[in-house]
XYZ file of N, CA and C in Angstrom:
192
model
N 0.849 -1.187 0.000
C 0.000 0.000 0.000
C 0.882 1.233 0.000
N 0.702 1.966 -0.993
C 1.540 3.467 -1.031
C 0.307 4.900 -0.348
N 1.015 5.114 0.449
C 0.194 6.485 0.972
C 0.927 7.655 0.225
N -0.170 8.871 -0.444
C 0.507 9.825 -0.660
C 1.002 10.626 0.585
N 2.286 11.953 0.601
C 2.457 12.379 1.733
C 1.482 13.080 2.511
N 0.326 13.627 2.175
C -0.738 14.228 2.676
C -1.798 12.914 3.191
N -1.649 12.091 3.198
C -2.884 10.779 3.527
C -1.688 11.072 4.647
N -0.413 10.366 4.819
C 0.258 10.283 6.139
C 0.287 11.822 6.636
N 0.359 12.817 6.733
C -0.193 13.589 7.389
C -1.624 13.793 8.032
N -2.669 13.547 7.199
C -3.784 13.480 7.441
C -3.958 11.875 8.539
N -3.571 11.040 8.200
C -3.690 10.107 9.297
C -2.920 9.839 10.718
N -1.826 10.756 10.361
C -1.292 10.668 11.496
C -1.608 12.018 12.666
N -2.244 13.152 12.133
C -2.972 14.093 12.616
C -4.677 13.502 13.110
N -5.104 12.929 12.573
C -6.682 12.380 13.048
C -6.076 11.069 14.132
N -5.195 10.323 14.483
C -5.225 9.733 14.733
C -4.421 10.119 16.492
N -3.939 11.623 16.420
C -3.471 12.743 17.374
C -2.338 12.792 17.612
N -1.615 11.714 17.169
C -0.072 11.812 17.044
C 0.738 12.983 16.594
N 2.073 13.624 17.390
C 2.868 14.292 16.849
C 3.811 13.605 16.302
N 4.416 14.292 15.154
C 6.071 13.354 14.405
C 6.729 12.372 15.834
N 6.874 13.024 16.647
C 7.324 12.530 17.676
C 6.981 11.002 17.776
N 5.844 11.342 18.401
C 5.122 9.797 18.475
C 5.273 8.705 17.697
N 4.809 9.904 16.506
C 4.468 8.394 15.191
C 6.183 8.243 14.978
N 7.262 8.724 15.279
C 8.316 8.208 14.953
C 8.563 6.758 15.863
N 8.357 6.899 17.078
C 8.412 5.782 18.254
C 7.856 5.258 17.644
N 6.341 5.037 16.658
C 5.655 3.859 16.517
C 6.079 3.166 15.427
N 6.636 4.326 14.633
C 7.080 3.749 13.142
C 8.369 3.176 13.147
N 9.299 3.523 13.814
C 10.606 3.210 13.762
C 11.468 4.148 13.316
N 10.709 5.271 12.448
C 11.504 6.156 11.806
C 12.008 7.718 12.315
N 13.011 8.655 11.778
C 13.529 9.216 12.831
C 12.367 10.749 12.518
N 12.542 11.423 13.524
C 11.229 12.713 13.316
C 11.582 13.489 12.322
N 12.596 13.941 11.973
C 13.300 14.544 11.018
C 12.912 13.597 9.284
N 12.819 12.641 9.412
C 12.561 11.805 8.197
C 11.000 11.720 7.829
N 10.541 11.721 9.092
C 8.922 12.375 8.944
C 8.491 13.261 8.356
N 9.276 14.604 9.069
C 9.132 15.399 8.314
C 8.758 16.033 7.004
N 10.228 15.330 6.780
C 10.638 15.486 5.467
C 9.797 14.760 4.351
N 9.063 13.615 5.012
C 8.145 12.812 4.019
C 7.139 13.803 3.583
N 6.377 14.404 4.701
C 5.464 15.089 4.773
C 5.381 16.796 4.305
N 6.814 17.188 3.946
C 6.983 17.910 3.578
C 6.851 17.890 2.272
N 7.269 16.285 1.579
C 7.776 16.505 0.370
C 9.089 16.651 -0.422
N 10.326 16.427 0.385
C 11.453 16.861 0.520
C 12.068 15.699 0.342
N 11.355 14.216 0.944
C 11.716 13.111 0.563
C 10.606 12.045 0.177
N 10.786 11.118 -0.667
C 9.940 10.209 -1.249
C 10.596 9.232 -0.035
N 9.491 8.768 0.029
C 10.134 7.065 1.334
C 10.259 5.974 -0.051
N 11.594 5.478 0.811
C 11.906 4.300 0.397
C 11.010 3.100 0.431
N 10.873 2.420 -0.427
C 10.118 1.226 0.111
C 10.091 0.346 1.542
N 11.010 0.717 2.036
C 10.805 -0.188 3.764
C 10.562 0.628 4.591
N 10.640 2.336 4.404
C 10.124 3.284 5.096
C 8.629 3.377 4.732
N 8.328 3.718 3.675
C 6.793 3.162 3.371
C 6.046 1.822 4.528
N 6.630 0.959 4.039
C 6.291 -0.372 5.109
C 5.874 -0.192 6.447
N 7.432 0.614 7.210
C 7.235 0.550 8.907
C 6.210 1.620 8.338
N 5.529 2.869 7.595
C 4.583 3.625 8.091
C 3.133 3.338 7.973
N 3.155 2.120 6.946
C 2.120 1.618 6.814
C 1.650 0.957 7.725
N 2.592 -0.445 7.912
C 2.368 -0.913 9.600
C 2.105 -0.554 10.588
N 2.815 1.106 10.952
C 2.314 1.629 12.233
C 0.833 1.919 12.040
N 0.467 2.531 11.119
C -0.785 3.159 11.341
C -1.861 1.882 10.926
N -1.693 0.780 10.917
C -2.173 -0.048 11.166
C -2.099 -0.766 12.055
N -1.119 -0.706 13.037
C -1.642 -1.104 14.509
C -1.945 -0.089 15.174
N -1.942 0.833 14.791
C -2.329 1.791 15.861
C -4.146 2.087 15.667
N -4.269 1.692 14.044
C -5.738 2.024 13.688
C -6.671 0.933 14.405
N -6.268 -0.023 14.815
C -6.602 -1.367 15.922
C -6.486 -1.007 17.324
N -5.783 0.093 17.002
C -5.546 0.422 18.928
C -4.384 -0.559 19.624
N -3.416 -0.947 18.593
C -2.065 -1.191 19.377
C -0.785 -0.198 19.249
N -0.439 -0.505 20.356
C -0.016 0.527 20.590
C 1.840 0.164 20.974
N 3.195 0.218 20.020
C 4.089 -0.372 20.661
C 4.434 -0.063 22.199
């Protein structure tokens, strides 16, 4: 599943997370968040992955 960078903004804002957070959940660093969401960087395919994954356990209500 590919999210554009505005779906991961938009889901990680409805879901109340700051970069912060969703970095702990994702694995990835806040600065790389950012930058996804900025637009500044395209995610790699395994960065894609951990962000997909997170917001799918978290959309279940798990929580690492």
């Amino acid at each position: 599943m590919e999210l554009t960078r505005e779906q991961i903004t938009e889901k990680r804002e409805r879901l109340g997370l700051s970069k912060s957070a969703f970095g702990r959940e994702s694995g990835l660093h806040v600065p790389t968040i950012s930058q996804i969401e900025n637009g500044r960087l395209i995610p790699y395919p395994g960065q894609m992955k951990k962000i997909v994954a997170a917001f799918s356990r978290l959309e279940k209500g798990q929580v690492r």
